[in-house]
Amino acid sequence: MVQRFLATVVAIVVVLLTGCTATSGLQAFVDSYDGYEFLYPRGWVQVQVDGPADVVFHDIIQTTENVSVVVNSVSSTQSLEDLGSPEEVGDRLLRNIIAPSESGRSSALIGASSQKADGKTYYILEYAVTLPGDAQTARQRHNLSSITLSRGNVYTLSVSAPEERWPKVEDQFKAIVASFTVY
């Protein structure tokens, strides 16, 4: 009787503690055709956008918080490392996609690292972006990305929020980036 009670108490504590992780409140998105999956926050909705994004979700209240995946083909590249180090790839991403010179945006690479999962290399990039405007109206954003290469394609998941929201969403966004899996 006491053992059964203790087992029940332990099970409840485990469930409660598990519910307090950064992945609580997240749900799965799976694209089996393109071969990737990731977690995104409950309450976010999928939206159609012009441009190269394969999929985009955003918060229904904080619509400037979003996650997207872009799939681009590459020629003759055998591995992510062939594209360069995390810092080199991050710099190219910033210069050519995030803040090209004609966009009026500026950006800075805050962090770049590499990790392996299921035999694939993923580059994790963190960067700050300043959207166009004068000193009074320019908006600051905080972005995280996970990039990998598979089957002749570069897969890039990016999650972004206004800088003032970053402290509230940082752990959750890091969990989203860590959940990105390409097969």
Coordinates of N, CA, C and O in Angstrom, one line a residue:
M1 N 0.8 -1.2 0.0 CA 0.0 0.0 0.0 C 0.9 1.2 0.0 O 0.7 2.1 -0.8
V2 N 1.9 1.3 0.9 CA 2.8 2.5 1.0 C 3.6 2.6 -0.3 O 3.8 3.6 -0.8
Q3 N 4.0 1.4 -0.8 CA 4.8 1.4 -2.0 C 4.0 1.9 -3.2 O 4.5 2.7 -4.0
R4 N 2.8 1.5 -3.3 CA 1.9 2.0 -4.4 C 1.7 3.5 -4.3 O 1.7 4.2 -5.3
F5 N 1.5 4.0 -3.1 CA 1.3 5.4 -2.8 C 2.6 6.2 -3.3 O 2.5 7.2 -4.0
L6 N 3.8 5.7 -2.8 CA 5.0 6.4 -3.2 C 5.2 6.3 -4.7 O 5.7 7.3 -5.3
A7 N 4.9 5.2 -5.3 CA 5.1 5.1 -6.8 C 4.1 6.1 -7.5 O 4.5 6.8 -8.5
T8 N 2.9 6.3 -7.0 CA 2.0 7.3 -7.5 C 2.5 8.7 -7.4 O 2.5 9.5 -8.3
V9 N 3.0 9.0 -6.2 CA 3.6 10.3 -5.9 C 4.8 10.6 -6.8 O 4.9 11.7 -7.4
V10 N 5.7 9.6 -7.0 CA 6.8 9.8 -7.9 C 6.4 10.0 -9.3 O 6.9 10.9 -10.0
A11 N 5.4 9.3 -9.8 CA 4.8 9.4 -11.1 C 4.3 10.8 -11.3 O 4.5 11.5 -12.4
I12 N 3.5 11.3 -10.4 CA 3.0 12.7 -10.5 C 4.1 13.7 -10.5 O 4.0 14.7 -11.3
V13 N 5.1 13.6 -9.7 CA 6.2 14.6 -9.7 C 6.9 14.5 -11.0 O 7.2 15.6 -11.6
V14 N 7.1 13.4 -11.6 CA 7.8 13.3 -12.9 C 7.0 13.9 -14.0 O 7.5 14.7 -14.8
V15 N 5.7 13.7 -14.0 CA 4.8 14.3 -15.0 C 4.8 15.9 -14.8 O 4.9 16.6 -15.8
L16 N 4.8 16.3 -13.6 CA 4.8 17.8 -13.4 C 6.1 18.4 -13.8 O 6.2 19.5 -14.4
L17 N 7.2 17.7 -13.5 CA 8.5 18.3 -13.9 C 8.7 18.2 -15.4 O 9.3 19.1 -16.0
T18 N 8.2 17.1 -16.0 CA 8.3 17.0 -17.4 C 7.6 18.1 -18.1 O 8.0 18.7 -19.1
G19 N 6.5 18.5 -17.6 CA 5.6 19.6 -18.2 C 6.3 21.0 -18.1 O 5.8 21.9 -18.7
C20 N 7.4 21.1 -17.3 CA 8.0 22.4 -17.1 C 9.2 22.6 -18.0 O 10.0 23.5 -17.9
T21 N 9.4 21.7 -19.0 CA 10.6 21.8 -19.9 C 10.3 22.9 -21.0 O 9.2 23.3 -21.2
A22 N 11.4 23.2 -21.7 CA 11.3 24.2 -22.7 C 10.4 23.7 -23.9 O 9.9 24.5 -24.7
T23 N 10.2 22.4 -24.0 CA 9.4 21.9 -25.1 C 7.9 21.8 -24.7 O 7.1 21.4 -25.6
S24 N 7.6 22.1 -23.5 CA 6.1 22.1 -23.2 C 5.5 23.2 -24.0 O 6.0 24.3 -24.2
G25 N 4.3 23.0 -24.4 CA 3.6 24.0 -25.2 C 4.0 23.9 -26.7 O 3.6 24.8 -27.4
L26 N 4.8 23.0 -27.1 CA 5.2 22.8 -28.5 C 4.5 21.6 -29.1 O 4.2 20.7 -28.5
Q27 N 4.2 21.7 -30.4 CA 3.7 20.6 -31.2 C 4.5 20.4 -32.4 O 5.3 21.2 -32.8
A28 N 4.4 19.2 -33.0 CA 5.2 18.8 -34.1 C 4.6 19.2 -35.5 O 3.4 19.1 -35.7
F29 N 5.5 19.6 -36.3 CA 5.2 19.8 -37.8 C 6.1 18.8 -38.5 O 7.3 18.8 -38.3
V30 N 5.5 18.0 -39.4 CA 6.3 17.0 -40.1 C 6.0 17.2 -41.6 O 4.8 17.2 -42.0
D31 N 7.0 17.3 -42.4 CA 6.9 17.4 -43.9 C 7.6 16.2 -44.4 O 8.8 16.2 -44.6
S32 N 6.9 15.1 -44.6 CA 7.5 13.8 -45.0 C 7.9 13.8 -46.4 O 8.8 13.1 -46.9
Y33 N 7.3 14.7 -47.2 CA 7.7 14.8 -48.6 C 9.1 15.4 -48.8 O 9.9 14.9 -49.5
D34 N 9.3 16.5 -48.1 CA 10.6 17.2 -48.2 C 11.6 16.6 -47.1 O 12.8 16.9 -47.2
G35 N 11.1 15.8 -46.2 CA 12.0 15.1 -45.2 C 12.5 15.9 -44.1 O 13.7 15.9 -43.8
Y36 N 11.7 16.7 -43.4 CA 12.1 17.4 -42.2 C 10.9 17.5 -41.2 O 9.8 17.3 -41.6
E37 N 11.3 17.8 -40.0 CA 10.3 18.0 -38.9 C 10.9 19.0 -37.9 O 12.1 19.1 -37.8
F38 N 10.0 19.6 -37.1 CA 10.4 20.5 -36.1 C 9.2 20.7 -35.1 O 8.1 20.4 -35.5
L39 N 9.5 21.3 -34.0 CA 8.4 21.7 -33.1 C 8.2 23.1 -33.2 O 9.1 23.9 -33.5
Y40 N 6.9 23.5 -33.0 CA 6.5 24.9 -33.0 C 5.5 25.2 -31.9 O 4.8 24.2 -31.5
P41 N 5.3 26.4 -31.5 CA 4.4 26.7 -30.3 C 2.9 26.4 -30.7 O 2.5 26.8 -31.8
R42 N 2.2 25.8 -29.7 CA 0.8 25.7 -29.9 C 0.2 27.1 -30.0 O 0.7 28.0 -29.3
G43 N -0.8 27.3 -30.7 CA -1.4 28.6 -30.9 C -0.8 29.4 -32.1 O -1.3 30.4 -32.5
W44 N 0.3 28.9 -32.7 CA 0.8 29.5 -33.9 C 0.1 28.9 -35.1 O -0.4 27.8 -35.0
V45 N 0.0 29.7 -36.1 CA -0.8 29.2 -37.3 C 0.2 29.3 -38.5 O 1.1 30.1 -38.6
Q46 N -0.1 28.3 -39.4 CA 0.6 28.3 -40.7 C 0.1 29.4 -41.6 O -1.1 29.6 -41.7
V47 N 1.0 30.1 -42.3 CA 0.6 31.2 -43.2 C 1.3 31.0 -44.5 O 2.4 30.4 -44.6
Q48 N 0.7 31.5 -45.6 CA 1.3 31.5 -46.9 C 2.0 32.8 -47.1 O 1.4 33.8 -46.8
V49 N 3.2 32.7 -47.6 CA 4.0 33.9 -47.8 C 4.6 33.8 -49.2 O 4.8 32.7 -49.7
D50 N 4.9 35.0 -49.8 CA 5.6 35.0 -51.1 C 7.1 34.8 -50.7 O 7.6 35.2 -49.7
G51 N 7.8 34.1 -51.6 CA 9.2 33.9 -51.4 C 9.5 32.5 -51.3 O 8.7 31.6 -51.6
P52 N 10.8 32.2 -50.9 CA 11.3 30.9 -51.0 C 10.9 29.9 -49.8 O 11.3 28.8 -49.8
A53 N 10.2 30.4 -48.8 CA 9.9 29.6 -47.6 C 9.0 28.4 -48.0 O 8.0 28.6 -48.7
D54 N 9.4 27.2 -47.5 CA 8.6 26.0 -47.7 C 7.4 26.0 -46.8 O 6.3 25.6 -47.2
V55 N 7.6 26.5 -45.6 CA 6.6 26.6 -44.6 C 6.9 27.8 -43.6 O 8.0 28.0 -43.3
V56 N 5.8 28.4 -43.2 CA 6.0 29.5 -42.2 C 4.8 29.4 -41.2 O 3.7 29.2 -41.6
F57 N 5.2 29.6 -39.9 CA 4.2 29.7 -38.8 C 4.5 31.0 -38.1 O 5.6 31.4 -38.0
H58 N 3.4 31.6 -37.6 CA 3.6 32.7 -36.7 C 2.6 32.7 -35.6 O 1.5 32.1 -35.7
D59 N 2.9 33.5 -34.5 CA 2.0 33.6 -33.4 C 0.8 34.4 -33.8 O 0.9 35.3 -34.6
I60 N -0.4 34.0 -33.3 CA -1.6 34.7 -33.8 C -1.7 36.1 -33.0 O -2.4 36.9 -33.5
I61 N -1.0 36.2 -31.9 CA -1.1 37.5 -31.2 C 0.1 38.3 -31.5 O 0.0 39.5 -31.9
Q62 N 1.3 37.7 -31.3 CA 2.6 38.4 -31.6 C 3.0 38.0 -33.0 O 3.9 37.2 -33.2
T63 N 2.3 38.5 -34.1 CA 2.5 38.1 -35.4 C 3.9 38.2 -36.0 O 4.3 37.6 -37.0
T64 N 4.7 39.0 -35.3 CA 6.1 39.2 -35.7 C 7.0 38.1 -35.2 O 8.2 38.1 -35.5
E65 N 6.5 37.2 -34.4 CA 7.3 36.0 -34.0 C 7.0 34.9 -34.9 O 5.8 34.6 -35.2
N66 N 8.0 34.3 -35.5 CA 7.7 33.3 -36.6 C 8.8 32.3 -36.7 O 9.9 32.5 -36.2
V67 N 8.5 31.2 -37.3 CA 9.4 30.1 -37.7 C 9.2 29.8 -39.1 O 8.0 29.7 -39.6
S68 N 10.3 29.5 -39.9 CA 10.1 29.2 -41.3 C 11.2 28.2 -41.6 O 12.2 28.0 -40.9
V69 N 10.9 27.4 -42.7 CA 11.9 26.5 -43.3 C 12.1 26.8 -44.7 O 11.1 27.0 -45.5
V70 N 13.3 26.9 -45.2 CA 13.6 27.2 -46.6 C 14.5 26.0 -47.0 O 15.4 25.6 -46.3
V71 N 14.1 25.4 -48.2 CA 14.9 24.3 -48.8 C 15.4 24.8 -50.1 O 14.7 25.2 -51.0
N72 N 16.8 24.8 -50.2 CA 17.4 25.2 -51.5 C 18.3 24.0 -52.0 O 19.0 23.4 -51.2
S73 N 18.3 23.9 -53.3 CA 19.2 22.8 -53.9 C 20.6 23.4 -54.0 O 20.8 24.6 -54.1
V74 N 21.6 22.5 -53.9 CA 23.0 22.9 -54.0 C 23.6 21.9 -55.0 O 23.2 20.8 -55.1
S75 N 24.6 22.4 -55.7 CA 25.2 21.6 -56.7 C 26.6 21.1 -56.2 O 27.3 21.8 -55.6
S76 N 26.8 19.8 -56.4 CA 28.1 19.2 -56.1 C 28.6 19.3 -54.7 O 29.8 19.0 -54.4
T77 N 27.8 19.8 -53.7 CA 28.3 19.9 -52.4 C 28.0 18.6 -51.7 O 26.8 18.1 -51.7
Q78 N 28.9 18.0 -51.1 CA 28.8 16.7 -50.4 C 28.4 16.8 -49.0 O 27.8 15.9 -48.4
S79 N 28.9 17.8 -48.3 CA 28.6 17.9 -46.9 C 28.5 19.4 -46.5 O 28.9 20.3 -47.3
L80 N 27.9 19.7 -45.4 CA 27.7 21.0 -44.9 C 29.1 21.7 -44.7 O 29.3 22.9 -45.0
E81 N 30.1 20.9 -44.3 CA 31.4 21.4 -44.1 C 32.0 21.9 -45.4 O 32.8 22.8 -45.4
D82 N 31.6 21.4 -46.5 CA 32.0 21.8 -47.8 C 31.6 23.3 -48.1 O 32.3 24.0 -48.8
L83 N 30.5 23.7 -47.4 CA 30.1 25.1 -47.6 C 30.9 26.1 -46.7 O 30.9 27.3 -46.9
G84 N 31.6 25.5 -45.7 CA 32.5 26.4 -44.9 C 32.2 26.1 -43.4 O 31.4 25.2 -43.1
S85 N 32.9 26.8 -42.5 CA 32.7 26.7 -41.1 C 31.3 27.3 -40.7 O 30.7 28.0 -41.5
P86 N 30.9 27.1 -39.5 CA 29.6 27.7 -39.1 C 29.7 29.2 -39.2 O 28.7 29.9 -39.7
E87 N 30.8 29.8 -38.9 CA 31.0 31.3 -39.0 C 30.9 31.7 -40.4 O 30.3 32.8 -40.8
E88 N 31.6 31.0 -41.3 CA 31.6 31.4 -42.8 C 30.2 31.3 -43.4 O 29.7 32.1 -44.1
V89 N 29.5 30.2 -43.0 CA 28.1 30.0 -43.6 C 27.2 31.0 -43.0 O 26.4 31.6 -43.7
G90 N 27.3 31.3 -41.7 CA 26.5 32.4 -41.0 C 26.8 33.7 -41.7 O 25.8 34.5 -41.9
D91 N 28.0 34.0 -42.0 CA 28.3 35.3 -42.6 C 27.7 35.4 -44.0 O 27.1 36.4 -44.3
R92 N 27.8 34.3 -44.8 CA 27.2 34.3 -46.1 C 25.7 34.4 -46.0 O 25.0 35.1 -46.8
L93 N 25.1 33.7 -45.1 CA 23.6 33.8 -44.9 C 23.2 35.3 -44.6 O 22.2 35.8 -45.2
L94 N 24.0 35.9 -43.7 CA 23.6 37.3 -43.4 C 23.8 38.2 -44.6 O 22.9 39.1 -44.8
R95 N 24.9 38.1 -45.3 CA 25.2 39.0 -46.4 C 24.3 38.8 -47.6 O 23.9 39.8 -48.2
N96 N 23.9 37.6 -47.8 CA 23.1 37.3 -49.1 C 21.6 37.1 -48.9 O 20.9 37.3 -49.8
I97 N 21.2 36.7 -47.7 CA 19.8 36.4 -47.5 C 19.1 37.3 -46.4 O 18.1 38.0 -46.7
I98 N 19.7 37.4 -45.2 CA 19.1 38.2 -44.1 C 19.2 39.7 -44.3 O 18.2 40.4 -44.2
A99 N 20.4 40.1 -44.7 CA 20.6 41.6 -44.8 C 21.5 41.9 -46.0 O 22.6 42.5 -45.8
P100 N 21.0 41.6 -47.2 CA 21.8 42.0 -48.4 C 21.9 43.6 -48.4 O 21.0 44.2 -47.9
S101 N 22.9 44.1 -49.1 CA 23.2 45.5 -49.0 C 22.0 46.3 -49.5 O 21.7 47.4 -49.0
E102 N 21.2 45.8 -50.5 CA 20.1 46.6 -51.1 C 18.8 46.6 -50.2 O 17.9 47.3 -50.4
S103 N 18.9 45.8 -49.1 CA 17.7 45.6 -48.2 C 17.5 46.7 -47.2 O 16.4 46.9 -46.7
G104 N 18.6 47.4 -46.9 CA 18.5 48.4 -45.9 C 18.6 47.9 -44.5 O 18.6 48.6 -43.5
R105 N 18.6 46.6 -44.4 CA 18.8 45.9 -43.1 C 20.3 45.8 -42.7 O 21.1 45.7 -43.6
S106 N 20.6 45.7 -41.4 CA 21.9 45.4 -41.0 C 21.8 44.2 -40.1 O 20.8 44.0 -39.5
S107 N 22.9 43.5 -39.9 CA 22.9 42.3 -39.1 C 24.3 42.0 -38.5 O 25.3 42.5 -39.0
A108 N 24.3 41.2 -37.4 CA 25.5 40.8 -36.8 C 25.3 39.4 -36.3 O 24.3 39.0 -35.7
L109 N 26.4 38.6 -36.6 CA 26.4 37.2 -36.2 C 26.8 37.2 -34.7 O 27.9 37.7 -34.3
I110 N 25.9 36.7 -33.8 CA 26.2 36.7 -32.4 C 26.9 35.4 -32.0 O 27.7 35.4 -31.1
G111 N 26.5 34.3 -32.6 CA 27.0 33.0 -32.2 C 26.9 32.0 -33.4 O 26.0 32.1 -34.2
A112 N 27.8 31.1 -33.5 CA 27.8 30.1 -34.5 C 28.5 28.8 -34.0 O 29.6 28.9 -33.4
S113 N 27.8 27.7 -34.1 CA 28.3 26.4 -33.6 C 27.9 25.3 -34.5 O 27.0 25.5 -35.4
S114 N 28.4 24.2 -34.2 CA 28.2 23.0 -35.0 C 27.8 21.8 -34.1 O 28.4 21.7 -33.0
Q115 N 26.8 21.0 -34.5 CA 26.5 19.9 -33.7 C 26.1 18.7 -34.6 O 25.7 19.0 -35.7
K116 N 26.2 17.5 -34.1 CA 25.9 16.3 -34.9 C 24.7 15.7 -34.3 O 24.6 15.6 -33.1
A117 N 23.8 15.2 -35.2 CA 22.6 14.4 -34.7 C 22.3 13.4 -35.8 O 22.1 13.8 -37.0
D118 N 22.2 12.2 -35.5 CA 21.8 11.1 -36.4 C 22.7 11.1 -37.7 O 22.2 11.0 -38.8
G119 N 24.0 11.4 -37.5 CA 25.0 11.4 -38.5 C 25.0 12.6 -39.4 O 25.7 12.7 -40.4
K120 N 24.2 13.6 -39.1 CA 24.2 14.8 -39.9 C 24.8 16.0 -39.0 O 24.6 16.0 -37.8
T121 N 25.4 16.9 -39.7 CA 26.0 18.1 -39.1 C 24.9 19.2 -39.2 O 24.4 19.4 -40.3
Y122 N 24.7 19.9 -38.2 CA 23.8 21.0 -38.1 C 24.6 22.2 -37.6 O 25.3 22.1 -36.7
Y123 N 24.5 23.4 -38.4 CA 25.1 24.6 -37.9 C 24.0 25.4 -37.2 O 22.9 25.6 -37.7
I124 N 24.3 25.8 -36.0 CA 23.3 26.6 -35.2 C 23.8 28.1 -35.2 O 25.0 28.3 -34.7
L125 N 23.0 29.0 -35.7 CA 23.5 30.4 -35.9 C 22.5 31.3 -35.1 O 21.3 31.1 -35.1
E126 N 23.1 32.3 -34.4 CA 22.3 33.3 -33.7 C 22.8 34.7 -34.2 O 24.0 34.9 -34.3
Y127 N 21.8 35.5 -34.5 CA 22.2 36.8 -35.0 C 21.1 37.9 -34.7 O 20.0 37.6 -34.4
A128 N 21.6 39.1 -34.7 CA 20.8 40.3 -34.5 C 20.6 41.0 -35.8 O 21.5 41.1 -36.6
V129 N 19.3 41.4 -36.0 CA 19.0 42.1 -37.3 C 18.4 43.5 -36.9 O 17.5 43.5 -36.0
T130 N 18.8 44.5 -37.6 CA 18.1 45.8 -37.5 C 17.4 46.1 -38.8 O 18.0 46.1 -39.9
L131 N 16.1 46.3 -38.7 CA 15.3 46.6 -39.9 C 15.4 48.0 -40.2 O 15.7 48.9 -39.4
P132 N 15.1 48.4 -41.5 CA 15.3 49.8 -41.9 C 14.5 50.8 -41.1 O 13.4 50.4 -40.6
G133 N 15.0 51.9 -40.9 CA 14.4 53.0 -40.2 C 15.4 53.9 -39.7 O 16.6 53.6 -39.6
D134 N 15.0 55.1 -39.2 CA 16.0 56.0 -38.6 C 16.2 55.6 -37.1 O 15.6 54.6 -36.7
A135 N 16.9 56.4 -36.4 CA 17.2 56.0 -35.0 C 16.0 55.8 -34.1 O 16.0 55.0 -33.2
Q136 N 14.9 56.5 -34.5 CA 13.6 56.4 -33.7 C 12.8 55.2 -34.1 O 12.1 54.6 -33.3
T137 N 12.8 54.8 -35.4 CA 11.9 53.8 -35.9 C 12.5 52.5 -36.3 O 11.8 51.5 -36.6
A138 N 13.8 52.4 -36.3 CA 14.5 51.1 -36.6 C 14.1 50.0 -35.6 O 14.1 50.3 -34.4
R139 N 13.8 48.8 -36.1 CA 13.4 47.8 -35.2 C 14.5 46.7 -35.1 O 15.1 46.3 -36.1
Q140 N 14.7 46.2 -33.9 CA 15.7 45.2 -33.6 C 15.0 43.8 -33.5 O 14.0 43.7 -32.9
R141 N 15.6 42.8 -34.1 CA 15.1 41.5 -34.1 C 16.2 40.5 -33.7 O 17.4 40.8 -33.8
H142 N 15.8 39.4 -33.1 CA 16.7 38.4 -32.7 C 16.3 37.1 -33.4 O 15.2 36.7 -33.4
N143 N 17.3 36.4 -34.0 CA 17.0 35.2 -34.9 C 17.9 34.1 -34.5 O 19.1 34.3 -34.1
L144 N 17.4 32.9 -34.6 CA 18.2 31.7 -34.5 C 17.9 30.8 -35.7 O 16.8 30.8 -36.2
S145 N 18.9 30.1 -36.2 CA 18.8 29.3 -37.3 C 19.5 28.0 -37.1 O 20.5 27.9 -36.4
S146 N 19.0 26.9 -37.8 CA 19.6 25.6 -37.8 C 19.7 25.3 -39.3 O 18.7 25.3 -40.0
I147 N 20.9 24.9 -39.7 CA 21.2 24.6 -41.2 C 21.8 23.3 -41.3 O 22.7 22.9 -40.5
T148 N 21.3 22.5 -42.2 CA 21.9 21.2 -42.5 C 21.8 20.9 -44.0 O 21.1 21.6 -44.7
L149 N 22.5 19.9 -44.5 CA 22.5 19.5 -45.9 C 22.1 18.0 -45.9 O 22.5 17.2 -45.2
S150 N 21.2 17.7 -46.9 CA 20.7 16.4 -47.1 C 20.2 16.2 -48.5 O 19.5 17.1 -49.0
R151 N 20.6 15.1 -49.2 CA 20.1 14.8 -50.5 C 20.2 15.9 -51.5 O 19.3 16.2 -52.3
G152 N 21.3 16.6 -51.5 CA 21.5 17.7 -52.4 C 20.7 19.0 -52.1 O 20.6 19.9 -53.0
N153 N 20.2 19.1 -50.9 CA 19.5 20.3 -50.5 C 20.1 20.9 -49.2 O 20.5 20.1 -48.4
V154 N 20.0 22.2 -49.1 CA 20.4 22.9 -47.8 C 19.0 23.2 -47.2 O 18.2 23.8 -47.8
Y155 N 18.8 22.8 -46.0 CA 17.6 23.0 -45.2 C 18.0 24.1 -44.1 O 18.9 23.9 -43.4
T156 N 17.2 25.1 -44.1 CA 17.4 26.2 -43.1 C 16.1 26.5 -42.3 O 15.1 26.9 -42.9
L157 N 16.1 26.2 -41.0 CA 15.0 26.6 -40.2 C 15.4 27.9 -39.5 O 16.6 27.9 -38.9
S158 N 14.6 28.9 -39.5 CA 14.8 30.1 -38.8 C 13.7 30.5 -37.9 O 12.5 30.3 -38.3
V159 N 14.0 30.9 -36.7 CA 12.9 31.4 -35.8 C 13.3 32.8 -35.3 O 14.5 33.1 -35.1
S160 N 12.4 33.7 -35.3 CA 12.7 35.1 -35.1 C 11.6 35.8 -34.2 O 10.5 35.5 -34.3
A161 N 12.1 36.8 -33.5 CA 11.2 37.6 -32.6 C 11.8 39.0 -32.5 O 13.0 39.2 -32.6
P162 N 11.0 40.0 -32.1 CA 11.5 41.3 -31.8 C 12.4 41.2 -30.6 O 12.2 40.4 -29.7
E163 N 13.5 42.0 -30.6 CA 14.5 41.9 -29.5 C 13.9 42.1 -28.1 O 14.3 41.4 -27.2
E164 N 12.9 43.0 -28.0 CA 12.3 43.2 -26.7 C 11.5 41.9 -26.2 O 11.3 41.7 -25.0
R165 N 11.1 41.0 -27.1 CA 10.5 39.8 -26.7 C 11.5 38.6 -26.4 O 11.1 37.6 -25.9
W166 N 12.7 38.8 -26.8 CA 13.7 37.7 -26.8 C 13.8 37.1 -25.4 O 13.8 35.9 -25.3
P167 N 13.9 37.8 -24.3 CA 14.1 37.2 -23.0 C 12.9 36.3 -22.7 O 13.1 35.2 -22.0
K168 N 11.7 36.5 -23.2 CA 10.6 35.7 -22.9 C 10.5 34.4 -23.7 O 9.9 33.5 -23.3
V169 N 11.1 34.5 -24.9 CA 11.0 33.4 -25.9 C 12.3 32.6 -26.1 O 12.3 31.6 -26.8
E170 N 13.4 33.0 -25.5 CA 14.7 32.5 -25.8 C 14.7 30.9 -25.6 O 15.1 30.2 -26.5
D171 N 14.3 30.5 -24.4 CA 14.4 29.0 -24.2 C 13.5 28.2 -25.1 O 13.9 27.2 -25.6
Q172 N 12.3 28.7 -25.4 CA 11.4 28.0 -26.3 C 12.0 28.0 -27.7 O 11.9 27.0 -28.4
F173 N 12.5 29.1 -28.2 CA 13.1 29.2 -29.5 C 14.3 28.3 -29.6 O 14.5 27.7 -30.7
K174 N 15.1 28.2 -28.6 CA 16.3 27.3 -28.6 C 15.8 25.8 -28.7 O 16.4 25.0 -29.4
A175 N 14.7 25.5 -28.1 CA 14.1 24.2 -28.2 C 13.6 23.9 -29.6 O 13.7 22.8 -30.1
I176 N 13.0 24.9 -30.2 CA 12.5 24.8 -31.6 C 13.7 24.5 -32.5 O 13.6 23.5 -33.3
V177 N 14.7 25.2 -32.4 CA 15.9 25.0 -33.2 C 16.5 23.7 -33.0 O 16.9 22.9 -33.9
A178 N 16.6 23.2 -31.7 CA 17.2 21.9 -31.4 C 16.3 20.8 -31.9 O 16.8 19.7 -32.1
S179 N 15.0 21.0 -32.1 CA 14.1 20.0 -32.6 C 14.2 19.7 -34.1 O 13.7 18.7 -34.6
F180 N 14.8 20.6 -34.8 CA 14.8 20.5 -36.3 C 15.6 19.3 -36.7 O 16.8 19.1 -36.4
T181 N 14.9 18.4 -37.4 CA 15.5 17.2 -37.9 C 15.2 17.0 -39.4 O 14.1 17.1 -39.8
V182 N 16.3 16.7 -40.1 CA 16.2 16.4 -41.5 C 16.6 15.0 -41.8 O 17.6 14.5 -41.2
Y183 N 15.8 14.3 -42.6 CA 16.1 12.9 -42.9 C 16.2 12.6 -44.3 O 16.0 13.5 -45.1

